[in-house]
Coordinates of N, CA and C in Angstrom, one line a residue:
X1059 N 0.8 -1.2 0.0 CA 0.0 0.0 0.0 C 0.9 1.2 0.0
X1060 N 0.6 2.4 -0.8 CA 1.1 3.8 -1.0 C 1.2 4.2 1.0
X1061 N 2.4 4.9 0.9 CA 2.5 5.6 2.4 C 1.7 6.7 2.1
X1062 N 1.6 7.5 0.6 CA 0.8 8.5 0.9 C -0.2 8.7 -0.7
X1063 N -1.4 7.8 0.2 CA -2.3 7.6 -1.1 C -2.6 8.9 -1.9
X1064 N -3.7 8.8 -3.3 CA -3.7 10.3 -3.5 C -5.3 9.7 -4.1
X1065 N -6.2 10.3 -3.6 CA -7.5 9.9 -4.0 C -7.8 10.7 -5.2
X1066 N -8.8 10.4 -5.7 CA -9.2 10.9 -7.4 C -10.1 10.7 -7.3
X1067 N -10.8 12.3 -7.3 CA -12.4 13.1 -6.8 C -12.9 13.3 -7.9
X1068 N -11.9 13.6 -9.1 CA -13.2 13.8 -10.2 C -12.4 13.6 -11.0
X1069 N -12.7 12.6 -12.0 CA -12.4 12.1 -13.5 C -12.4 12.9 -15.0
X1070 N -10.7 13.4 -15.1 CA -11.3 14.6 -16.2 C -11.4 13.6 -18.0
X1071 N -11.9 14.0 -18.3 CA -11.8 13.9 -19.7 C -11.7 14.8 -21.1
X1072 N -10.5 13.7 -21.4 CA -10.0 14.7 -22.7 C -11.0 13.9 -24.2
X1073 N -10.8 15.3 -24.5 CA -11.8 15.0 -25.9 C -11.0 15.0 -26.8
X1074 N -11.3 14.4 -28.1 CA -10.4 14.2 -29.2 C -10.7 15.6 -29.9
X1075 N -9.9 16.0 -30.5 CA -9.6 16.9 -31.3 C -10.1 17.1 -32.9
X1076 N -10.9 17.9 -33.0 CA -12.1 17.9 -34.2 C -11.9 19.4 -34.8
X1077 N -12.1 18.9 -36.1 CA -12.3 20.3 -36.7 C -12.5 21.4 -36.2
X1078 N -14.0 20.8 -36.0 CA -15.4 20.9 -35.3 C -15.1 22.1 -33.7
X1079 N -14.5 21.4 -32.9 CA -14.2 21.7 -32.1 C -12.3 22.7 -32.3
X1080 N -11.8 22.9 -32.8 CA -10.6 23.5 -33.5 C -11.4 24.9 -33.4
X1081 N -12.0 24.6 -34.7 CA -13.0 26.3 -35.1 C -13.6 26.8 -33.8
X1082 N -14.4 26.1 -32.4 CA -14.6 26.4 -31.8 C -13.6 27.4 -30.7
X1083 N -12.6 26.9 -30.8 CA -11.4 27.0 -29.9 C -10.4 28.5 -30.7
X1084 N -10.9 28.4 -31.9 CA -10.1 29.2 -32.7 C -11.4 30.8 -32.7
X1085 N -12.3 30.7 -32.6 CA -13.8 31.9 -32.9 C -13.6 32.2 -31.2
X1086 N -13.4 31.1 -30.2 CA -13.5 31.5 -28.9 C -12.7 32.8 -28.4
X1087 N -11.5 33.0 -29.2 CA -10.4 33.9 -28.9 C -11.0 35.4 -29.2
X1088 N -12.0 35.4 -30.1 CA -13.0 36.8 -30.8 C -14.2 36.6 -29.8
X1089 N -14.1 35.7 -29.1 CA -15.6 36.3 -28.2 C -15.4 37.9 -27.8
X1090 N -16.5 38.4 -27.6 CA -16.8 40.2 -27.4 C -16.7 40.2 -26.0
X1091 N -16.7 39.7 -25.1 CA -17.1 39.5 -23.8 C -15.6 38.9 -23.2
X1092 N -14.6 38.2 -23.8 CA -13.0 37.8 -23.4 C -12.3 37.3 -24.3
X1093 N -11.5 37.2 -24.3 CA -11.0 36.8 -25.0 C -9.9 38.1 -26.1
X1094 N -9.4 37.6 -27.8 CA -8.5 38.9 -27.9 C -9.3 40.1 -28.3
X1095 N -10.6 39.6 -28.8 CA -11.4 41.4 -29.4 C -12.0 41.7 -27.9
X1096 N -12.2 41.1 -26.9 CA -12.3 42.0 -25.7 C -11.0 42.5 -25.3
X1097 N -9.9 41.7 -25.2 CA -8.6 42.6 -25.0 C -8.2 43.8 -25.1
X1098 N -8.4 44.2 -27.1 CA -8.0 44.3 -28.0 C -9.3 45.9 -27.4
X1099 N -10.3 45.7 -27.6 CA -11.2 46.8 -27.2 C -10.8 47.5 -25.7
X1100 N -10.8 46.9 -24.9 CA -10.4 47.5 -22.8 C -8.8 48.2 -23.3
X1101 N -8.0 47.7 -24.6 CA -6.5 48.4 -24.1 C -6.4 49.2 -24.9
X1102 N -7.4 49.6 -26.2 CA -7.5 51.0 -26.3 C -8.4 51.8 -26.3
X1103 N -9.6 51.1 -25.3 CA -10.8 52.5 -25.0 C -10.7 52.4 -23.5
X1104 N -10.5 51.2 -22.7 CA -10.5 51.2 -21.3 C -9.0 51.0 -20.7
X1105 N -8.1 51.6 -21.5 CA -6.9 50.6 -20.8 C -6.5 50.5 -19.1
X1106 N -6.7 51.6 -18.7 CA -7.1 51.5 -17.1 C -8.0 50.5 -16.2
X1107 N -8.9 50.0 -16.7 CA -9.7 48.8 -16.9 C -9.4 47.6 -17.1
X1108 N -8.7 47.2 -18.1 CA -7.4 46.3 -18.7 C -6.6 46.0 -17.4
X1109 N -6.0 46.8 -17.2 CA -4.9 46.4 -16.5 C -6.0 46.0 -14.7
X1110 N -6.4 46.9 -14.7 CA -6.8 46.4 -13.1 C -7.8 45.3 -13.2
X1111 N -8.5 44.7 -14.0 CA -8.8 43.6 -14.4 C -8.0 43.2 -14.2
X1112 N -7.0 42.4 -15.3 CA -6.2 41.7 -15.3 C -5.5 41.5 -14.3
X1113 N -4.7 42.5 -13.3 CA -4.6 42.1 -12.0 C -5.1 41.6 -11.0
X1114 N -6.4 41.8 -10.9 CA -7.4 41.0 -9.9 C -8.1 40.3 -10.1
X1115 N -9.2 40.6 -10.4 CA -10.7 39.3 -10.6 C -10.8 38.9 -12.4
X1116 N -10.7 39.7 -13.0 CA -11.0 39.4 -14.2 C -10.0 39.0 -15.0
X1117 N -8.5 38.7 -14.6 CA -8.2 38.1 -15.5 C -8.6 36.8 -16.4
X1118 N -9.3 36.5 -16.2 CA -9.4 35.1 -17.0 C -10.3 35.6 -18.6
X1119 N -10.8 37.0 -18.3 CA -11.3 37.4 -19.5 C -10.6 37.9 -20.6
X1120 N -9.4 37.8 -19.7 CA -8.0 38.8 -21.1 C -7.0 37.8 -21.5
X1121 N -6.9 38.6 -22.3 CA -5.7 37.2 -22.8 C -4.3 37.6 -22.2
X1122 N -3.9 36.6 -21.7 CA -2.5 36.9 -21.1 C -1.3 37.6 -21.5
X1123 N -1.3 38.9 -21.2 CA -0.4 40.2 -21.4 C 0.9 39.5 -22.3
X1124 N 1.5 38.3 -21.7 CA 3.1 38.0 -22.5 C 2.3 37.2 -23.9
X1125 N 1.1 36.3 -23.9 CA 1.3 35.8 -24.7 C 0.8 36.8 -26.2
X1126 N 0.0 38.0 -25.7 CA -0.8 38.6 -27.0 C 0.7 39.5 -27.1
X1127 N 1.7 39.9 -25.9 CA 2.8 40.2 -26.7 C 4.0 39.3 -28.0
X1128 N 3.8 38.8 -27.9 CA 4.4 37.4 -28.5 C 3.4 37.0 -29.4
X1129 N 2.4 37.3 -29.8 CA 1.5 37.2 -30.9 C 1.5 38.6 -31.9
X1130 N 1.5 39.7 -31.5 CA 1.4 41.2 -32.0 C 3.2 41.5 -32.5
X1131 N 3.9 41.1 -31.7 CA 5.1 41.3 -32.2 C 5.7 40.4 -33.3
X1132 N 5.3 38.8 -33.0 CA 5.4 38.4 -34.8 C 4.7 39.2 -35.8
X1133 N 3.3 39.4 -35.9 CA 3.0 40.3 -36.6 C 3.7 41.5 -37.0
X1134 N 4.1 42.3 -36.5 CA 5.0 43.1 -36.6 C 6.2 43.4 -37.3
X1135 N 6.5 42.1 -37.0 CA 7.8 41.3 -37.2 C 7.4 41.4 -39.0
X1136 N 6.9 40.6 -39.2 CA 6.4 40.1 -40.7 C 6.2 41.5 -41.8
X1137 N 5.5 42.5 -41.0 CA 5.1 43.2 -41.8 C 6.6 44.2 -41.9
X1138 N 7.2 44.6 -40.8 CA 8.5 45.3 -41.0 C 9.9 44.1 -42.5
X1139 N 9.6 43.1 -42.0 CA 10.8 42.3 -42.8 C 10.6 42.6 -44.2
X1140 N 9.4 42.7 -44.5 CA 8.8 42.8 -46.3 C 9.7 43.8 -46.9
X1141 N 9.9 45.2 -46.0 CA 10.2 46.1 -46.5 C 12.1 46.0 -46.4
X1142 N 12.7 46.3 -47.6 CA 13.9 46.8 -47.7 C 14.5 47.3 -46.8
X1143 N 16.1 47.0 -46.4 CA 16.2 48.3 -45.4 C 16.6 49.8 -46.0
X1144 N 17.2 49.5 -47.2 CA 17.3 50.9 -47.4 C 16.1 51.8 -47.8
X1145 N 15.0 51.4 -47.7 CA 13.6 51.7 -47.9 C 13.4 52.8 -46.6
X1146 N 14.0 52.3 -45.5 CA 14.1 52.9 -44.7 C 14.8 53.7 -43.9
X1147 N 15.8 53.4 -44.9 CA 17.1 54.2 -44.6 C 16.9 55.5 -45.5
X1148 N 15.9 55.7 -46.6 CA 16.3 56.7 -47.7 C 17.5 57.1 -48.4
X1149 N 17.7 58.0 -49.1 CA 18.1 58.1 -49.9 C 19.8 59.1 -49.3
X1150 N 21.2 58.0 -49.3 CA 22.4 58.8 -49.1 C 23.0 58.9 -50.1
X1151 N 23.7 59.8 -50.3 CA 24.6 60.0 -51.0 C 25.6 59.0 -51.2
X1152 N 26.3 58.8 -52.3 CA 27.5 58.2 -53.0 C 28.5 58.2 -51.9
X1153 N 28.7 59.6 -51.5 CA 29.7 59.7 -50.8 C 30.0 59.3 -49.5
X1154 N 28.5 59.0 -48.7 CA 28.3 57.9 -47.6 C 28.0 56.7 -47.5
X1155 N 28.5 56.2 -48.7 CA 28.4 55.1 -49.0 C 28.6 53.8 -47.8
X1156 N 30.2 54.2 -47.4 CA 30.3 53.4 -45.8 C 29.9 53.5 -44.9
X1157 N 28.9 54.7 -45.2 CA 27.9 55.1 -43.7 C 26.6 54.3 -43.8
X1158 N 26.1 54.0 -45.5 CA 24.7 53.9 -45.7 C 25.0 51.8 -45.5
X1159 N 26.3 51.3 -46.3 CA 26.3 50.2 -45.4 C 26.3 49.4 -43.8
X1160 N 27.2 50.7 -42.9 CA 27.1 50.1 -41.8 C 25.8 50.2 -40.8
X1161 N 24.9 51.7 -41.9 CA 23.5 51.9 -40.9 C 22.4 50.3 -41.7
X1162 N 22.9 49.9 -42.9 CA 22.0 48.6 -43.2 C 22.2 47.9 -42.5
X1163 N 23.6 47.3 -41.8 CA 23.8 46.6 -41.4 C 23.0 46.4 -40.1
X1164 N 23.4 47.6 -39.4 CA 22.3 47.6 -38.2 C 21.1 47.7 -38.0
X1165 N 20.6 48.1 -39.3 CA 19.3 47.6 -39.3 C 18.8 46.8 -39.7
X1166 N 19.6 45.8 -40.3 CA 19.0 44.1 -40.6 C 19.4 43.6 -39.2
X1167 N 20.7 43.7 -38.9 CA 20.2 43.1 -37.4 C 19.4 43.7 -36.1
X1168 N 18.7 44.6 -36.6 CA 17.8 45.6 -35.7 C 16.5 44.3 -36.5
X1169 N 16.4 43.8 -37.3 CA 14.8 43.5 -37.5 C 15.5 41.7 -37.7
X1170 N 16.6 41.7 -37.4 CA 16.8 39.8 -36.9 C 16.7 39.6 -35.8
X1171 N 17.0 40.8 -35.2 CA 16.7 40.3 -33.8 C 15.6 41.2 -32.8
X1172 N 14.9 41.7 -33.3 CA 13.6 42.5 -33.5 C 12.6 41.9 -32.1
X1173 N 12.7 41.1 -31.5 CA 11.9 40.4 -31.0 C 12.6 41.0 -29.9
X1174 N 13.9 40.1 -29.7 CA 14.4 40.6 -28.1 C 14.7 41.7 -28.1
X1175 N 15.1 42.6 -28.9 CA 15.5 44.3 -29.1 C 14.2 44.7 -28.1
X1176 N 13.4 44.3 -28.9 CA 11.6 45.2 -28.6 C 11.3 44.9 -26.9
X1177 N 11.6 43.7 -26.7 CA 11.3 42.9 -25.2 C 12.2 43.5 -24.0
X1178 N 13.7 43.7 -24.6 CA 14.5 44.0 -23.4 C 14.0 45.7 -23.4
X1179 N 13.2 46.7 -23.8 CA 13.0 47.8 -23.4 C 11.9 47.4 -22.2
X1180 N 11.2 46.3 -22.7 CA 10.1 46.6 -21.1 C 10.6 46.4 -19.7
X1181 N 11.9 45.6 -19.0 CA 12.3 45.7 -18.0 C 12.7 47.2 -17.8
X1182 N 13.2 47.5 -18.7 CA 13.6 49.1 -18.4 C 12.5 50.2 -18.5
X1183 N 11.4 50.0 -18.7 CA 10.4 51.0 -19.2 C 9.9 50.4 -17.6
X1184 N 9.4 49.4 -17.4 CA 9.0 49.0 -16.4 C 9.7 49.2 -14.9
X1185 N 10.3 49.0 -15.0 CA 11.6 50.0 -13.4 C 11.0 52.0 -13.2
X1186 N 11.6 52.5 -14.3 CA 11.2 53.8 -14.1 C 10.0 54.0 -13.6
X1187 N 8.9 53.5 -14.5 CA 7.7 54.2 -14.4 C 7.2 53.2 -13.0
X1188 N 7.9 52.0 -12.2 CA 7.9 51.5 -10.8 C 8.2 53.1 -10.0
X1189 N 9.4 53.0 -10.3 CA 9.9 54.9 -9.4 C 9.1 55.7 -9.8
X1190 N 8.5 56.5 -11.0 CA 8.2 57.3 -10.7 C 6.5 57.2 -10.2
X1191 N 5.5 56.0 -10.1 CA 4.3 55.9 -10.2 C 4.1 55.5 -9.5
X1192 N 5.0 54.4 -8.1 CA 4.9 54.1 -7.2 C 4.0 55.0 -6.2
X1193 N 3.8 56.0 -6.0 CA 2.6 57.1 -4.9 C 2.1 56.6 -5.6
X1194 N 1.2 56.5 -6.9 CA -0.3 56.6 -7.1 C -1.0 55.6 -6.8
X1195 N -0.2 54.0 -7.0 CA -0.7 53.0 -6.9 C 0.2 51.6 -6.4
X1196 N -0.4 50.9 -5.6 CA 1.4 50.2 -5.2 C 1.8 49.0 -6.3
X1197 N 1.3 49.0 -6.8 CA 1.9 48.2 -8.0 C 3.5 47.9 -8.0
X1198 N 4.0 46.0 -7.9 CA 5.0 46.1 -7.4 C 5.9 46.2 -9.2
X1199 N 7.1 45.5 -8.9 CA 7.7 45.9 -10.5 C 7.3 44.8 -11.4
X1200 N 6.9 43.8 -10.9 CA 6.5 42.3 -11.8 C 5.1 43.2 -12.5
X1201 N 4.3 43.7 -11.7 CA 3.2 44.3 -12.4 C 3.2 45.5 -13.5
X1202 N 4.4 46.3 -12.7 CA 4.8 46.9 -13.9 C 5.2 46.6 -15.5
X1203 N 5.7 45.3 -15.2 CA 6.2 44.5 -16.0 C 5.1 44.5 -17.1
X1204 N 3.7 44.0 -16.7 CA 2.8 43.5 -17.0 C 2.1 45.3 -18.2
X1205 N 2.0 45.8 -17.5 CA 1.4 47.5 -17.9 C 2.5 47.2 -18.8
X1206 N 3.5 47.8 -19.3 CA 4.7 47.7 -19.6 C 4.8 47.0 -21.0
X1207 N 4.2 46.0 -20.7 CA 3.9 44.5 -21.8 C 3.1 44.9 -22.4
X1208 N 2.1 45.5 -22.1 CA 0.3 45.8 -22.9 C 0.6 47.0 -23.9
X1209 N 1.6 48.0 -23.0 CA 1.6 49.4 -23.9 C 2.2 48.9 -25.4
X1210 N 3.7 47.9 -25.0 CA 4.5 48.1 -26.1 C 3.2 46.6 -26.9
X1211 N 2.2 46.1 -26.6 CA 1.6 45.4 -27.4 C 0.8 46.5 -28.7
X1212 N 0.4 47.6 -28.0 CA -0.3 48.8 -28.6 C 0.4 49.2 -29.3
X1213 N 1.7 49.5 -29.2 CA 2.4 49.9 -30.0 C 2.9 49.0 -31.6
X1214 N 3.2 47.7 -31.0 CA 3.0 46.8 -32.2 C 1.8 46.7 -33.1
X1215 N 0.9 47.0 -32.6 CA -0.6 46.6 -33.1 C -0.2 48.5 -34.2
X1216 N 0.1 49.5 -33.6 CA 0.2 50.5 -34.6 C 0.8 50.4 -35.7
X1217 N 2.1 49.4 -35.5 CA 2.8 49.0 -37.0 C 2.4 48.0 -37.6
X1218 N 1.6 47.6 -36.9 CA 0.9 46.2 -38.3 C -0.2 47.4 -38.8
X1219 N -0.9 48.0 -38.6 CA -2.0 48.6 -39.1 C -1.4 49.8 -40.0
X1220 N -0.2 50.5 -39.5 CA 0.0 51.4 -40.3 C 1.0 51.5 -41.1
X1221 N 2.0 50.6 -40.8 CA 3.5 50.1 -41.9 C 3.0 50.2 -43.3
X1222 N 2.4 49.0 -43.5 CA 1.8 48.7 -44.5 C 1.4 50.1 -45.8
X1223 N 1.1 51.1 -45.0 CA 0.8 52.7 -45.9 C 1.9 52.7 -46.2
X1224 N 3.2 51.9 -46.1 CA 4.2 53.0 -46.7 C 4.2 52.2 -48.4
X1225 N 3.8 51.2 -48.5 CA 3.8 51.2 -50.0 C 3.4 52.2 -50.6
X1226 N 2.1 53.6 -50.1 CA 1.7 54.1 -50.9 C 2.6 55.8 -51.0
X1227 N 3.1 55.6 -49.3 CA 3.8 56.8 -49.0 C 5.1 56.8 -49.2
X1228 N 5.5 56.8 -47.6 CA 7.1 56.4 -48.0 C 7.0 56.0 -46.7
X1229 N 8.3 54.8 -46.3 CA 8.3 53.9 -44.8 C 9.3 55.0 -43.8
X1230 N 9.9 55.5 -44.1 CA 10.0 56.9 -43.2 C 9.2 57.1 -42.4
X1231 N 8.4 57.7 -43.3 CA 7.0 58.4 -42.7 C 6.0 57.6 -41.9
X1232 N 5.6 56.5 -42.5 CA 5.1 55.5 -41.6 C 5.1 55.0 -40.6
X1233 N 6.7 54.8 -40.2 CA 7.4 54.4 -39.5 C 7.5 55.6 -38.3
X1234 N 7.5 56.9 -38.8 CA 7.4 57.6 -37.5 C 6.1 58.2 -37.0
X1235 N 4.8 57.9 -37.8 CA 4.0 57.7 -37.6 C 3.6 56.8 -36.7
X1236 N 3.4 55.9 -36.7 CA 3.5 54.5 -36.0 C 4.3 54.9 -34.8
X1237 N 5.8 55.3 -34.7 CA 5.7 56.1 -33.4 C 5.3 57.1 -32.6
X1238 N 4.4 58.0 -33.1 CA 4.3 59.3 -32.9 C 3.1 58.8 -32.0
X1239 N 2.1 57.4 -32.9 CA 1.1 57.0 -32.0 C 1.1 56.3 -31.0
X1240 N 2.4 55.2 -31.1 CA 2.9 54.8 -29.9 C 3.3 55.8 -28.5
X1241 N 3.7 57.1 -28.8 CA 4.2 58.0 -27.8 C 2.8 58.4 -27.5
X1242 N 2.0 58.6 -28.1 CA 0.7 59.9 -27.6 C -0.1 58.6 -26.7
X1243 N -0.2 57.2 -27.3 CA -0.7 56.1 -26.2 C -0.3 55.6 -25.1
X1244 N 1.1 56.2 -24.7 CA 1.8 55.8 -23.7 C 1.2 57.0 -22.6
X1245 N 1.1 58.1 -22.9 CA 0.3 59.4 -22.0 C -1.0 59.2 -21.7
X1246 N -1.9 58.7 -22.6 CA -2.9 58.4 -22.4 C -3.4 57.4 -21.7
X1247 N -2.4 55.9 -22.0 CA -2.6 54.5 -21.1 C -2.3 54.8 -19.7
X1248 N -0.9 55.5 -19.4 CA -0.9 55.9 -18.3 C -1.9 56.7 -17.2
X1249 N -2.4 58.1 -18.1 CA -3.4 58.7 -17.3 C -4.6 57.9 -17.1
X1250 N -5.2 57.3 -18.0 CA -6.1 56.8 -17.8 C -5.9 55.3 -16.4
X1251 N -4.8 54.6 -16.4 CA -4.3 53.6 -15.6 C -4.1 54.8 -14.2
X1252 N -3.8 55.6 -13.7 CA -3.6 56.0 -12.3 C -4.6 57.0 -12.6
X1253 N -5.3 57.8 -13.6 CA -6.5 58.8 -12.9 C -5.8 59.5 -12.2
X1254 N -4.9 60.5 -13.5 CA -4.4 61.6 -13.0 C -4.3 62.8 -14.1
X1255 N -4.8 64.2 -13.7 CA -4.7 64.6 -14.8 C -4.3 65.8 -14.4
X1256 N -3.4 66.2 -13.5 CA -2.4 67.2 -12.8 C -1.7 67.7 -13.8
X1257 N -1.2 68.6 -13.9 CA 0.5 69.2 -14.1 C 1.0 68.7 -14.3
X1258 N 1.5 68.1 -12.8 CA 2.6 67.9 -12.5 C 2.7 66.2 -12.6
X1259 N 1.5 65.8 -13.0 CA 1.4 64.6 -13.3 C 1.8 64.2 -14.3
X1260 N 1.6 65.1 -15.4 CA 2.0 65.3 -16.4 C 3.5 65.7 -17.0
X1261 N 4.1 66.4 -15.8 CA 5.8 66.7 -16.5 C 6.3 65.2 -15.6
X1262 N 5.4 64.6 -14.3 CA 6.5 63.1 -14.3 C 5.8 62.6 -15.4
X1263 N 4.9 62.0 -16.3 CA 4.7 61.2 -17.3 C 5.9 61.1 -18.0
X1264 N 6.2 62.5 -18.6 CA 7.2 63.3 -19.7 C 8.4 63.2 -19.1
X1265 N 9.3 63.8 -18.0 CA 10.1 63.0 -17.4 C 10.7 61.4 -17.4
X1266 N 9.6 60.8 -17.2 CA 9.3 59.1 -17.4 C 9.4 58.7 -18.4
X1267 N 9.2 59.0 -19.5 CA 9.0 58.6 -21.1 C 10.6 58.6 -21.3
X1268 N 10.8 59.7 -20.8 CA 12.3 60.6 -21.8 C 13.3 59.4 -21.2
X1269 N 13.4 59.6 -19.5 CA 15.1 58.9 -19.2 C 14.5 57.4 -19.5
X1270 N 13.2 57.4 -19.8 CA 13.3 55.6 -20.2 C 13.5 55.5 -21.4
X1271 N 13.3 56.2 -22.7 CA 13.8 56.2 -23.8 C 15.4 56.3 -24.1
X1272 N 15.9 57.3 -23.1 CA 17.3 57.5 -23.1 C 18.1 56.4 -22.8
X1273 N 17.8 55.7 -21.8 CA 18.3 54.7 -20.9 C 18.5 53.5 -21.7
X1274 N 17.3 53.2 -22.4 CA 17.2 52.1 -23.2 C 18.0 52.1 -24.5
X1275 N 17.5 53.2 -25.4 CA 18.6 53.7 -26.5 C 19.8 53.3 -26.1
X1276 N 20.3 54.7 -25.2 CA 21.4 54.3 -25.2 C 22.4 52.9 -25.0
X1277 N 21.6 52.1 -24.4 CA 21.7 50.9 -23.8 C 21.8 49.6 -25.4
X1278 N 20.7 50.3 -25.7 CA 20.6 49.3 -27.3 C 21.3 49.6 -28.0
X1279 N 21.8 51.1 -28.3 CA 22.8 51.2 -29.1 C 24.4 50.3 -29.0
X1280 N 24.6 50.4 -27.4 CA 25.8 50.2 -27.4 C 25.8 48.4 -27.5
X1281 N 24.6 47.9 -27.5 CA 24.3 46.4 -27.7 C 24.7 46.0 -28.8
X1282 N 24.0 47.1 -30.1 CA 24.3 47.1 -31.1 C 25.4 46.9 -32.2
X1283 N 26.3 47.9 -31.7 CA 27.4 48.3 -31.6 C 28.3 47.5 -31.8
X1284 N 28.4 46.8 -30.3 CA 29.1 45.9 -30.0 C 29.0 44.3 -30.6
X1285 N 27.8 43.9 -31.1 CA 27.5 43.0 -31.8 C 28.2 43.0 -33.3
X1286 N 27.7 44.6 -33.9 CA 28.6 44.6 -34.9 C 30.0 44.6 -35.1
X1287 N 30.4 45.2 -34.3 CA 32.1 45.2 -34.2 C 32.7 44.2 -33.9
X1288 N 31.9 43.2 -33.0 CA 32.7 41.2 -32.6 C 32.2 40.7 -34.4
X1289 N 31.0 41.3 -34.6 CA 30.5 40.4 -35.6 C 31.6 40.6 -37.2
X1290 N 32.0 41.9 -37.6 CA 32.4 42.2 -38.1 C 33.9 42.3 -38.4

């Protein structure tokens, strides 16, 4: 006899796997009520809502912050690779010729390795805005983490929707387009997440954005850098 028996209270059963039930499992993700088009709706009309959900009672209605990041960023992924890099590099001169290959360079491995580039900015976006946002709410940094995860999802979701225009425009422009609306949704996800609409709430937002942009740049660049010069 077992020294430490283990009784078995309820008998689960797995079902075989059917078209039938596939499609089910696949339309379930668009339910309006949870799933990703409820997500997808709370993180950019409620995103304050989003997140404190998903921290407490309601997560089970959202789709889990790493995994729709890791869904939105392949997306992303795909639609950035299409395009050339010198598409996005525009147009240099002859005479910077060595300049216009070492910025390709870094920007093919800017979109080969596109995934972790994109990912290692949210521990660092997520620290700061821990320091500076800590008064409004106690949110520890793993949570941060989490807010942190959703914005830069928002942000991905801008470049699949708006990249795409530069076939008709130019990917420059698209491209800073797509961040201009990434920045103006980082002010807004925020206000709307602490329900603050001060001043001074406002130059720490702006404060917050900047040394975490700087921080990280700076930080990626020298990532960069140094990749190319061992690699090179």
């Amino acid at each position: 006899m077992d020294k430490y028996p283990i009784e078995i209270t309820e008998k689960r059963i797995v079902k075989r796997i059917t078209v039938k039930q596939s499609m089910v499992d696949f339309l379930d993700a668009f339910n309006i009520e949870r799933g990703l088009i409820y997500t997808a709706k709370l993180l950019f009309l409620k995103p304050g809502e989003l997140i404190r959900s998903y921290l407490t009672h309601g997560r089970y209605k959202i789709v889990n912050a790493f995994r729709l990041l890791i869904i939105s960023t392949a997306l992303s992924l795909i639609v950035i690779s299409v395009v050339d890099s010198s598409s996005l590099l525009g147009n240099i001169d002859q005479e910077a010729a060595d300049i216009k290959e070492t910025e390709i360079l870094m920007l093919n491995l800017l979109i080969d390795w596109y995934n972790l580039i994109l990912w290692m900015s949210i521990p660092i976006y997520a620290f700061i805005s821990y320091l500076f946002f800590q008064k409004y709410e106690s949110y520890n940094y793993a949570e941060h983490m989490v807010i942190q995860s959703f914005w830069i999802c928002a942000s991905n979701i801008f470049v699949i929707v708006i990249f795409p225009f530069g076939y008709l425009f130019d990917y420059q422009i698209t491209f800073f387009v797509a961040f201009l609306f990434g920045t103006a949704f980082f002010f807004y996800f925020i206000k709307r997440l602490f329900r603050k609409n001060s001043f001074w709430f406002w130059i720490r937002m702006i404060i917050c954005y900047l040394i975490s942009n700087v921080i990280y740049y700076v930080f990626m660049t020298f990532i960069i850098k140094a990749i190319v010069y061992f690699d090179g």
